[in-house]
GROMACS .gro file of C-alpha atoms in nm:
model
  267
    1UNK     CA    1  -1.040   0.634  -1.093
    2UNK     CA    2  -0.667   0.686  -1.133
    3UNK     CA    3  -0.444   0.413  -0.992
    4UNK     CA    4  -0.072   0.487  -0.986
    5UNK     CA    5   0.231   0.270  -0.923
    6UNK     CA    6   0.572   0.437  -0.895
    7UNK     CA    7   0.901   0.258  -0.823
    8UNK     CA    8   1.086   0.520  -0.618
    9UNK     CA    9   1.409   0.336  -0.535
   10UNK     CA   10   1.488  -0.016  -0.651
   11UNK     CA   11   1.819  -0.191  -0.602
   12UNK     CA   12   2.068  -0.339  -0.361
   13UNK     CA   13   2.122   0.007  -0.210
   14UNK     CA   14   1.758   0.056  -0.109
   15UNK     CA   15   1.400  -0.010  -0.211
   16UNK     CA   16   1.076   0.186  -0.194
   17UNK     CA   17   0.768   0.207  -0.416
   18UNK     CA   18   0.434   0.387  -0.411
   19UNK     CA   19   0.090   0.243  -0.484
   20UNK     CA   20  -0.167   0.522  -0.485
   21UNK     CA   21  -0.537   0.555  -0.554
   22UNK     CA   22  -0.791   0.820  -0.461
   23UNK     CA   23  -0.874   0.609  -0.156
   24UNK     CA   24  -0.531   0.498  -0.031
   25UNK     CA   25  -0.162   0.579  -0.066
   26UNK     CA   26   0.083   0.310   0.038
   27UNK     CA   27   0.459   0.276   0.044
   28UNK     CA   28   0.604  -0.066  -0.026
   29UNK     CA   29   0.923  -0.081   0.180
   30UNK     CA   30   1.130   0.214   0.298
   31UNK     CA   31   1.487   0.104   0.246
   32UNK     CA   32   1.653   0.444   0.224
   33UNK     CA   33   1.691   0.713   0.493
   34UNK     CA   34   1.361   0.880   0.571
   35UNK     CA   35   1.489   1.215   0.440
   36UNK     CA   36   1.567   1.065   0.098
   37UNK     CA   37   1.222   0.911   0.069
   38UNK     CA   38   1.052   1.232   0.183
   39UNK     CA   39   1.244   1.426  -0.080
   40UNK     CA   40   1.127   1.193  -0.356
   41UNK     CA   41   0.767   1.207  -0.235
   42UNK     CA   42   0.781   1.585  -0.255
   43UNK     CA   43   0.919   1.554  -0.610
   44UNK     CA   44   0.613   1.344  -0.687
   45UNK     CA   45   0.399   1.623  -0.536
   46UNK     CA   46   0.277   1.391  -0.261
   47UNK     CA   47   0.245   1.505   0.099
   48UNK     CA   48   0.391   1.233   0.328
   49UNK     CA   49   0.113   1.310   0.578
   50UNK     CA   50  -0.134   1.183   0.316
   51UNK     CA   51   0.016   0.833   0.323
   52UNK     CA   52  -0.194   0.553   0.471
   53UNK     CA   53   0.086   0.318   0.567
   54UNK     CA   54   0.409   0.136   0.491
   55UNK     CA   55   0.411  -0.228   0.383
   56UNK     CA   56   0.736  -0.410   0.465
   57UNK     CA   57   0.841  -0.714   0.264
   58UNK     CA   58   1.118  -0.815   0.507
   59UNK     CA   59   1.360  -0.679   0.763
   60UNK     CA   60   1.679  -0.632   0.559
   61UNK     CA   61   1.818  -0.280   0.576
   62UNK     CA   62   1.768  -0.209   0.206
   63UNK     CA   63   1.394  -0.254   0.266
   64UNK     CA   64   1.344  -0.124   0.620
   65UNK     CA   65   1.601   0.149   0.690
   66UNK     CA   66   1.355   0.440   0.688
   67UNK     CA   67   1.049   0.261   0.826
   68UNK     CA   68   1.077   0.380   1.186
   69UNK     CA   69   1.157   0.741   1.100
   70UNK     CA   70   0.866   0.773   0.858
   71UNK     CA   71   0.618   0.601   1.088
   72UNK     CA   72   0.706   0.820   1.384
   73UNK     CA   73   0.723   1.147   1.190
   74UNK     CA   74   0.399   1.102   0.995
   75UNK     CA   75   0.210   0.871   1.234
   76UNK     CA   76   0.198   0.592   0.976
   77UNK     CA   77   0.080   0.235   1.029
   78UNK     CA   78   0.340  -0.028   0.945
   79UNK     CA   79   0.220  -0.357   0.797
   80UNK     CA   80   0.452  -0.658   0.835
   81UNK     CA   81   0.449  -1.016   0.954
   82UNK     CA   82   0.510  -1.085   1.323
   83UNK     CA   83   0.849  -1.240   1.250
   84UNK     CA   84   0.950  -0.939   1.040
   85UNK     CA   85   0.851  -0.699   1.319
   86UNK     CA   86   1.061  -0.900   1.564
   87UNK     CA   87   1.359  -0.912   1.329
   88UNK     CA   88   1.363  -0.538   1.256
   89UNK     CA   89   1.266  -0.414   1.603
   90UNK     CA   90   1.614  -0.298   1.705
   91UNK     CA   91   1.702  -0.143   1.370
   92UNK     CA   92   1.386   0.066   1.319
   93UNK     CA   93   1.328   0.170   1.682
   94UNK     CA   94   1.001   0.190   1.869
   95UNK     CA   95   0.668   0.236   1.695
   96UNK     CA   96   0.337   0.351   1.841
   97UNK     CA   97   0.141   0.040   1.932
   98UNK     CA   98  -0.153   0.158   1.719
   99UNK     CA   99   0.077   0.163   1.416
  100UNK     CA  100   0.193  -0.198   1.446
  101UNK     CA  101  -0.024  -0.392   1.203
  102UNK     CA  102   0.059  -0.763   1.191
  103UNK     CA  103  -0.020  -0.932   0.861
  104UNK     CA  104  -0.024  -1.298   0.763
  105UNK     CA  105   0.087  -1.456   0.434
  106UNK     CA  106  -0.212  -1.574   0.236
  107UNK     CA  107  -0.457  -1.350   0.422
  108UNK     CA  108  -0.591  -1.044   0.241
  109UNK     CA  109  -0.650  -0.714   0.413
  110UNK     CA  110  -0.777  -0.375   0.301
  111UNK     CA  111  -0.640  -0.025   0.331
  112UNK     CA  112  -0.898   0.222   0.208
  113UNK     CA  113  -1.019   0.095  -0.129
  114UNK     CA  114  -0.712  -0.122  -0.189
  115UNK     CA  115  -0.710  -0.496  -0.129
  116UNK     CA  116  -0.362  -0.620  -0.034
  117UNK     CA  117  -0.250  -0.983  -0.043
  118UNK     CA  118   0.084  -1.081   0.111
  119UNK     CA  119   0.243  -1.401  -0.019
  120UNK     CA  120   0.540  -1.595   0.117
  121UNK     CA  121   0.856  -1.588  -0.094
  122UNK     CA  122   1.185  -1.785  -0.072
  123UNK     CA  123   1.448  -1.549   0.070
  124UNK     CA  124   1.690  -1.558   0.360
  125UNK     CA  125   1.486  -1.343   0.594
  126UNK     CA  126   1.259  -1.410   0.892
  127UNK     CA  127   0.926  -1.426   0.707
  128UNK     CA  128   0.957  -1.246   0.371
  129UNK     CA  129   0.657  -1.167   0.153
  130UNK     CA  130   0.568  -1.020  -0.181
  131UNK     CA  131   0.255  -0.812  -0.225
  132UNK     CA  132  -0.037  -0.807  -0.465
  133UNK     CA  133  -0.255  -0.495  -0.485
  134UNK     CA  134  -0.607  -0.492  -0.628
  135UNK     CA  135  -0.828  -0.192  -0.687
  136UNK     CA  136  -1.109  -0.121  -0.933
  137UNK     CA  137  -1.035  -0.426  -1.146
  138UNK     CA  138  -0.661  -0.358  -1.173
  139UNK     CA  139  -0.381  -0.561  -1.016
  140UNK     CA  140  -0.015  -0.496  -0.939
  141UNK     CA  141   0.217  -0.768  -0.809
  142UNK     CA  142   0.558  -0.700  -0.660
  143UNK     CA  143   0.792  -0.994  -0.611
  144UNK     CA  144   1.158  -0.916  -0.548
  145UNK     CA  145   1.419  -1.082  -0.323
  146UNK     CA  146   1.352  -1.440  -0.427
  147UNK     CA  147   1.611  -1.713  -0.454
  148UNK     CA  148   1.394  -1.890  -0.711
  149UNK     CA  149   1.050  -1.847  -0.864
  150UNK     CA  150   0.807  -2.103  -0.719
  151UNK     CA  151   0.519  -2.205  -0.944
  152UNK     CA  152   0.265  -2.074  -0.692
  153UNK     CA  153   0.426  -1.729  -0.693
  154UNK     CA  154   0.443  -1.725  -1.072
  155UNK     CA  155   0.075  -1.822  -1.091
  156UNK     CA  156  -0.020  -1.539  -0.856
  157UNK     CA  157   0.188  -1.286  -1.050
  158UNK     CA  158   0.034  -1.401  -1.380
  159UNK     CA  159  -0.302  -1.262  -1.268
  160UNK     CA  160  -0.165  -0.906  -1.253
  161UNK     CA  161  -0.169  -0.627  -1.508
  162UNK     CA  162   0.176  -0.509  -1.395
  163UNK     CA  163   0.447  -0.718  -1.228
  164UNK     CA  164   0.760  -0.591  -1.054
  165UNK     CA  165   1.005  -0.876  -1.103
  166UNK     CA  166   1.350  -0.909  -0.951
  167UNK     CA  167   1.638  -0.916  -1.200
  168UNK     CA  168   1.920  -0.888  -0.950
  169UNK     CA  169   2.237  -1.010  -1.114
  170UNK     CA  170   2.417  -1.135  -1.420
  171UNK     CA  171   2.554  -1.472  -1.316
  172UNK     CA  172   2.888  -1.428  -1.496
  173UNK     CA  173   2.943  -1.083  -1.345
  174UNK     CA  174   2.862  -1.217  -1.000
  175UNK     CA  175   3.091  -1.519  -1.028
  176UNK     CA  176   3.381  -1.310  -1.162
  177UNK     CA  177   3.320  -1.014  -0.934
  178UNK     CA  178   3.478  -0.903  -0.605
  179UNK     CA  179   3.222  -1.045  -0.361
  180UNK     CA  180   3.347  -1.302  -0.107
  181UNK     CA  181   3.271  -1.661  -0.202
  182UNK     CA  182   3.018  -1.704   0.081
  183UNK     CA  183   2.821  -1.399  -0.034
  184UNK     CA  184   2.821  -1.522  -0.394
  185UNK     CA  185   2.685  -1.855  -0.276
  186UNK     CA  186   2.415  -1.683  -0.072
  187UNK     CA  187   2.300  -1.475  -0.370
  188UNK     CA  188   2.297  -1.778  -0.599
  189UNK     CA  189   2.112  -1.998  -0.348
  190UNK     CA  190   1.744  -2.093  -0.350
  191UNK     CA  191   1.689  -1.826  -0.082
  192UNK     CA  192   1.901  -1.557  -0.246
  193UNK     CA  193   1.816  -1.342  -0.548
  194UNK     CA  194   1.687  -1.396  -0.902
  195UNK     CA  195   1.935  -1.371  -1.188
  196UNK     CA  196   1.861  -1.198  -1.516
  197UNK     CA  197   1.821  -1.538  -1.681
  198UNK     CA  198   1.567  -1.657  -1.426
  199UNK     CA  199   1.382  -1.327  -1.452
  200UNK     CA  200   1.373  -1.372  -1.830
  201UNK     CA  201   1.216  -1.716  -1.795
  202UNK     CA  202   0.954  -1.576  -1.560
  203UNK     CA  203   0.887  -1.278  -1.788
  204UNK     CA  204   0.821  -1.507  -2.084
  205UNK     CA  205   0.571  -1.706  -1.880
  206UNK     CA  206   0.401  -1.391  -1.749
  207UNK     CA  207   0.372  -1.228  -2.090
  208UNK     CA  208   0.231  -1.547  -2.243
  209UNK     CA  209  -0.039  -1.543  -1.975
  210UNK     CA  210  -0.154  -1.187  -2.031
  211UNK     CA  211   0.066  -0.962  -1.817
  212UNK     CA  212   0.101  -0.636  -2.010
  213UNK     CA  213   0.370  -0.453  -1.808
  214UNK     CA  214   0.685  -0.589  -1.644
  215UNK     CA  215   0.924  -0.380  -1.436
  216UNK     CA  216   1.266  -0.529  -1.365
  217UNK     CA  217   1.378  -0.433  -1.016
  218UNK     CA  218   1.629  -0.480  -0.735
  219UNK     CA  219   1.931  -0.474  -0.968
  220UNK     CA  220   2.270  -0.519  -0.804
  221UNK     CA  221   2.499  -0.219  -0.833
  222UNK     CA  222   2.806  -0.445  -0.858
  223UNK     CA  223   2.681  -0.746  -1.050
  224UNK     CA  224   2.441  -0.607  -1.308
  225UNK     CA  225   2.358  -0.311  -1.530
  226UNK     CA  226   2.026  -0.179  -1.651
  227UNK     CA  227   2.127  -0.254  -2.010
  228UNK     CA  228   2.226  -0.615  -1.943
  229UNK     CA  229   1.911  -0.686  -1.741
  230UNK     CA  230   1.683  -0.527  -1.999
  231UNK     CA  231   1.848  -0.696  -2.296
  232UNK     CA  232   1.851  -1.038  -2.133
  233UNK     CA  233   1.478  -1.023  -2.074
  234UNK     CA  234   1.396  -0.848  -2.403
  235UNK     CA  235   1.581  -1.107  -2.608
  236UNK     CA  236   1.407  -1.394  -2.426
  237UNK     CA  237   1.067  -1.236  -2.492
  238UNK     CA  238   1.152  -1.170  -2.857
  239UNK     CA  239   1.261  -1.530  -2.911
  240UNK     CA  240   0.917  -1.640  -2.797
  241UNK     CA  241   0.740  -1.399  -3.032
  242UNK     CA  242   0.648  -1.142  -2.768
  243UNK     CA  243   0.675  -0.788  -2.907
  244UNK     CA  244   0.830  -0.562  -2.645
  245UNK     CA  245   0.662  -0.223  -2.660
  246UNK     CA  246   0.350  -0.369  -2.821
  247UNK     CA  247   0.248  -0.689  -2.644
  248UNK     CA  248   0.422  -0.600  -2.320
  249UNK     CA  249   0.574  -0.287  -2.171
  250UNK     CA  250   0.920  -0.368  -2.031
  251UNK     CA  251   1.123  -0.126  -1.819
  252UNK     CA  252   1.389  -0.121  -1.551
  253UNK     CA  253   1.330   0.051  -1.219
  254UNK     CA  254   1.603   0.294  -1.122
  255UNK     CA  255   1.815   0.272  -0.809
  256UNK     CA  256   1.824   0.649  -0.769
  257UNK     CA  257   1.472   0.789  -0.782
  258UNK     CA  258   1.161   0.741  -0.993
  259UNK     CA  259   1.212   0.740  -1.368
  260UNK     CA  260   0.880   0.579  -1.463
  261UNK     CA  261   0.525   0.596  -1.329
  262UNK     CA  262   0.236   0.374  -1.425
  263UNK     CA  263  -0.125   0.479  -1.457
  264UNK     CA  264  -0.305   0.148  -1.420
  265UNK     CA  265  -0.626   0.296  -1.556
  266UNK     CA  266  -0.473   0.303  -1.905
  267UNK     CA  267  -0.268  -0.018  -1.900
   0.00000   0.00000   0.00000
Protein backbone atom coordinates (compact mmCIF):
# COMPACT_ATOMS: atom_id res chain seq x y z
CA UNK A 1 0.00 0.00 0.00
CA UNK A 2 1.32 3.44 -0.90
CA UNK A 3 1.60 5.92 1.96
CA UNK A 4 2.42 9.49 1.00
CA UNK A 5 3.46 12.51 3.02
CA UNK A 6 3.71 15.88 1.28
CA UNK A 7 4.62 19.19 2.95
CA UNK A 8 2.50 21.65 0.97
CA UNK A 9 3.31 24.93 2.74
CA UNK A 10 5.72 25.23 5.65
CA UNK A 11 6.83 28.48 7.22
CA UNK A 12 5.88 31.55 9.18
CA UNK A 13 3.59 32.63 6.33
CA UNK A 14 1.42 29.49 6.45
CA UNK A 15 1.48 25.76 7.03
CA UNK A 16 -0.28 22.78 5.47
CA UNK A 17 0.73 19.17 4.80
CA UNK A 18 -0.90 16.06 3.37
CA UNK A 19 -0.82 12.52 4.76
CA UNK A 20 -2.47 10.15 2.30
CA UNK A 21 -3.08 6.43 2.05
CA UNK A 22 -5.52 4.38 0.02
CA UNK A 23 -7.84 4.47 3.03
CA UNK A 24 -7.58 8.09 4.22
CA UNK A 25 -6.41 11.50 3.06
CA UNK A 26 -5.75 14.08 5.74
CA UNK A 27 -4.56 17.68 5.81
CA UNK A 28 -2.40 18.74 8.73
CA UNK A 29 -3.25 22.41 9.27
CA UNK A 30 -4.63 24.82 6.69
CA UNK A 31 -2.74 28.03 7.30
CA UNK A 32 -3.12 29.62 3.89
CA UNK A 33 -6.28 30.89 2.15
CA UNK A 34 -8.51 28.04 1.05
CA UNK A 35 -8.01 28.94 -2.62
CA UNK A 36 -4.22 28.59 -2.33
CA UNK A 37 -4.51 25.17 -0.69
CA UNK A 38 -7.07 24.00 -3.25
CA UNK A 39 -4.74 25.06 -6.05
CA UNK A 40 -1.87 23.03 -4.62
CA UNK A 41 -4.09 19.99 -4.10
CA UNK A 42 -5.07 20.16 -7.76
CA UNK A 43 -1.37 20.37 -8.68
CA UNK A 44 -0.93 17.16 -6.70
CA UNK A 45 -3.82 15.67 -8.71
CA UNK A 46 -5.92 15.29 -5.57
CA UNK A 47 -9.62 16.13 -5.51
CA UNK A 48 -10.37 18.16 -2.33
CA UNK A 49 -13.69 16.31 -2.07
CA UNK A 50 -11.69 13.12 -1.50
CA UNK A 51 -10.18 14.48 1.73
CA UNK A 52 -11.25 12.86 5.00
CA UNK A 53 -10.52 15.75 7.31
CA UNK A 54 -8.29 18.54 8.57
CA UNK A 55 -6.14 18.13 11.68
CA UNK A 56 -5.32 21.42 13.42
CA UNK A 57 -2.24 21.72 15.59
CA UNK A 58 -3.27 25.07 17.10
CA UNK A 59 -5.27 28.21 16.43
CA UNK A 60 -2.62 30.62 15.11
CA UNK A 61 -3.48 32.09 11.72
CA UNK A 62 -0.53 30.49 9.94
CA UNK A 63 -2.05 27.10 10.83
CA UNK A 64 -5.80 27.75 10.73
CA UNK A 65 -6.52 30.49 8.18
CA UNK A 66 -8.18 28.22 5.59
CA UNK A 67 -9.77 25.69 7.94
CA UNK A 68 -13.29 27.10 7.92
CA UNK A 69 -13.43 27.69 4.17
CA UNK A 70 -12.23 24.19 3.33
CA UNK A 71 -14.50 22.50 5.86
CA UNK A 72 -17.59 24.31 4.64
CA UNK A 73 -16.84 23.96 0.92
CA UNK A 74 -15.92 20.27 0.99
CA UNK A 75 -17.90 19.14 4.06
CA UNK A 76 -14.73 18.16 5.90
CA UNK A 77 -14.42 17.10 9.54
CA UNK A 78 -12.05 19.24 11.58
CA UNK A 79 -10.03 17.56 14.33
CA UNK A 80 -8.72 19.80 17.12
CA UNK A 81 -8.65 20.04 20.89
CA UNK A 82 -11.57 21.74 22.64
CA UNK A 83 -9.40 24.70 23.63
CA UNK A 84 -8.17 25.09 20.05
CA UNK A 85 -11.73 25.08 18.72
CA UNK A 86 -12.67 27.77 21.23
CA UNK A 87 -9.62 29.88 20.40
CA UNK A 88 -10.14 29.79 16.62
CA UNK A 89 -13.94 29.97 16.60
CA UNK A 90 -14.18 33.63 15.56
CA UNK A 91 -11.40 33.47 12.98
CA UNK A 92 -12.56 30.37 11.07
CA UNK A 93 -16.33 30.96 11.26
CA UNK A 94 -19.06 28.44 11.90
CA UNK A 95 -18.64 24.75 11.17
CA UNK A 96 -21.32 22.09 10.78
CA UNK A 97 -21.73 20.42 14.16
CA UNK A 98 -21.09 17.00 12.59
CA UNK A 99 -17.68 18.25 11.43
CA UNK A 100 -16.46 19.35 14.86
CA UNK A 101 -14.31 16.48 16.10
CA UNK A 102 -12.77 17.14 19.52
CA UNK A 103 -9.50 15.31 20.15
CA UNK A 104 -7.46 14.88 23.32
CA UNK A 105 -3.67 14.87 23.71
CA UNK A 106 -2.41 11.39 24.43
CA UNK A 107 -5.54 9.70 23.08
CA UNK A 108 -5.29 7.94 19.71
CA UNK A 109 -8.07 8.00 17.16
CA UNK A 110 -8.52 6.54 13.70
CA UNK A 111 -9.49 8.02 10.37
CA UNK A 112 -9.95 5.26 7.84
CA UNK A 113 -6.88 3.03 8.09
CA UNK A 114 -4.72 5.71 9.73
CA UNK A 115 -4.07 5.81 13.46
CA UNK A 116 -3.48 9.39 14.66
CA UNK A 117 -1.91 10.32 18.00
CA UNK A 118 -1.97 13.95 19.16
CA UNK A 119 0.70 14.97 21.66
CA UNK A 120 0.99 18.16 23.70
CA UNK A 121 3.82 20.52 22.75
CA UNK A 122 5.24 23.66 24.44
CA UNK A 123 4.00 26.66 22.45
CA UNK A 124 2.15 29.86 23.26
CA UNK A 125 -1.26 28.70 22.10
CA UNK A 126 -4.40 27.45 23.83
CA UNK A 127 -3.69 23.70 23.65
CA UNK A 128 -1.14 23.01 20.88
CA UNK A 129 -0.35 19.51 19.68
CA UNK A 130 1.92 17.67 17.30
CA UNK A 131 0.70 14.61 15.43
CA UNK A 132 1.97 11.09 14.86
CA UNK A 133 0.50 9.04 12.00
CA UNK A 134 0.72 5.25 11.79
CA UNK A 135 -0.38 3.05 8.93
CA UNK A 136 0.76 -0.36 7.70
CA UNK A 137 3.87 -0.39 9.87
CA UNK A 138 5.03 3.09 8.87
CA UNK A 139 5.10 6.18 11.07
CA UNK A 140 5.31 9.92 10.42
CA UNK A 141 5.70 12.45 13.23
CA UNK A 142 5.18 16.18 12.79
CA UNK A 143 6.38 18.48 15.56
CA UNK A 144 6.66 22.17 14.74
CA UNK A 145 5.95 25.30 16.82
CA UNK A 146 7.83 24.24 19.94
CA UNK A 147 9.72 26.55 22.25
CA UNK A 148 11.94 23.65 23.29
CA UNK A 149 12.15 19.91 22.67
CA UNK A 150 10.93 17.98 25.72
CA UNK A 151 12.40 14.52 26.20
CA UNK A 152 8.96 12.92 25.93
CA UNK A 153 8.35 14.54 22.54
CA UNK A 154 11.80 13.53 21.31
CA UNK A 155 11.17 9.95 22.45
CA UNK A 156 7.87 9.85 20.56
CA UNK A 157 9.44 11.29 17.41
CA UNK A 158 12.30 8.78 17.59
CA UNK A 159 9.84 5.97 16.87
CA UNK A 160 8.98 7.42 13.45
CA UNK A 161 10.38 6.67 10.01
CA UNK A 162 10.02 10.32 8.99
CA UNK A 163 10.00 13.36 11.28
CA UNK A 164 8.98 16.91 10.39
CA UNK A 165 11.06 19.01 12.75
CA UNK A 166 10.84 22.75 13.28
CA UNK A 167 13.96 24.72 12.36
CA UNK A 168 12.48 28.17 12.66
CA UNK A 169 15.30 30.64 13.07
CA UNK A 170 18.98 31.38 13.17
CA UNK A 171 19.54 32.92 16.59
CA UNK A 172 22.03 35.54 15.36
CA UNK A 173 19.73 36.62 12.52
CA UNK A 174 16.82 36.89 14.93
CA UNK A 175 18.72 38.90 17.53
CA UNK A 176 20.13 41.29 14.92
CA UNK A 177 16.95 41.50 12.87
CA UNK A 178 14.12 44.05 12.72
CA UNK A 179 11.61 42.33 15.01
CA UNK A 180 10.52 44.24 18.14
CA UNK A 181 12.30 43.13 21.31
CA UNK A 182 9.13 41.58 22.78
CA UNK A 183 8.59 39.44 19.69
CA UNK A 184 12.22 38.29 19.73
CA UNK A 185 11.81 37.27 23.36
CA UNK A 186 8.61 35.38 22.55
CA UNK A 187 10.28 33.42 19.74
CA UNK A 188 13.30 32.60 21.91
CA UNK A 189 11.18 31.57 24.91
CA UNK A 190 10.40 28.03 26.08
CA UNK A 191 6.98 28.41 24.42
CA UNK A 192 8.23 29.99 21.20
CA UNK A 193 10.01 28.31 18.29
CA UNK A 194 12.97 25.97 17.80
CA UNK A 195 16.20 27.46 16.49
CA UNK A 196 18.38 25.78 13.88
CA UNK A 197 20.83 24.80 16.62
CA UNK A 198 18.15 23.14 18.73
CA UNK A 199 16.77 21.39 15.66
CA UNK A 200 20.29 20.12 14.92
CA UNK A 201 20.59 18.65 18.40
CA UNK A 202 17.25 16.92 18.00
CA UNK A 203 18.14 15.66 14.52
CA UNK A 204 21.33 14.06 15.82
CA UNK A 205 19.38 12.26 18.52
CA UNK A 206 16.70 11.13 16.07
CA UNK A 207 19.15 9.85 13.49
CA UNK A 208 21.12 7.94 16.14
CA UNK A 209 17.88 6.21 17.14
CA UNK A 210 16.91 5.04 13.68
CA UNK A 211 14.92 7.85 12.05
CA UNK A 212 15.73 7.67 8.33
CA UNK A 213 14.14 10.90 7.03
CA UNK A 214 14.05 14.37 8.58
CA UNK A 215 12.23 17.34 7.08
CA UNK A 216 13.10 20.77 8.46
CA UNK A 217 9.99 22.95 8.55
CA UNK A 218 8.37 26.18 9.68
CA UNK A 219 11.35 28.34 8.67
CA UNK A 220 11.05 32.05 9.36
CA UNK A 221 11.05 34.22 6.26
CA UNK A 222 12.91 37.01 8.09
CA UNK A 223 15.22 35.14 10.44
CA UNK A 224 16.37 32.09 8.49
CA UNK A 225 17.17 30.71 5.07
CA UNK A 226 16.84 27.20 3.68
CA UNK A 227 20.61 27.04 3.20
CA UNK A 228 21.46 28.09 6.76
CA UNK A 229 18.92 25.70 8.29
CA UNK A 230 20.05 22.77 6.15
CA UNK A 231 23.75 23.39 6.71
CA UNK A 232 23.39 23.83 10.46
CA UNK A 233 21.68 20.46 10.77
CA UNK A 234 23.83 18.72 8.15
CA UNK A 235 27.05 19.77 9.83
CA UNK A 236 25.82 18.60 13.24
CA UNK A 237 24.88 15.21 11.80
CA UNK A 238 28.21 14.90 9.98
CA UNK A 239 30.17 15.68 13.14
CA UNK A 240 28.45 12.74 14.79
CA UNK A 241 29.27 10.39 11.91
CA UNK A 242 25.80 10.40 10.36
CA UNK A 243 26.00 10.32 6.55
CA UNK A 244 23.39 12.66 5.12
CA UNK A 245 21.95 11.11 1.98
CA UNK A 246 22.92 7.61 3.09
CA UNK A 247 22.04 7.10 6.75
CA UNK A 248 19.37 9.77 6.79
CA UNK A 249 17.49 11.77 4.17
CA UNK A 250 17.53 15.47 5.12
CA UNK A 251 15.46 18.11 3.33
CA UNK A 252 13.85 21.48 3.92
CA UNK A 253 10.13 21.99 3.37
CA UNK A 254 9.30 24.95 1.16
CA UNK A 255 7.21 27.93 2.19
CA UNK A 256 5.67 28.24 -1.27
CA UNK A 257 4.28 24.89 -2.37
CA UNK A 258 5.39 21.26 -2.34
CA UNK A 259 8.92 20.59 -3.54
CA UNK A 260 9.29 17.10 -2.05
CA UNK A 261 6.96 14.14 -1.54
CA UNK A 262 7.66 11.03 0.48
CA UNK A 263 6.52 7.54 -0.35
CA UNK A 264 6.71 5.84 3.04
CA UNK A 265 6.49 2.42 1.45
CA UNK A 266 10.07 2.79 0.18
CA UNK A 267 11.66 4.67 3.09
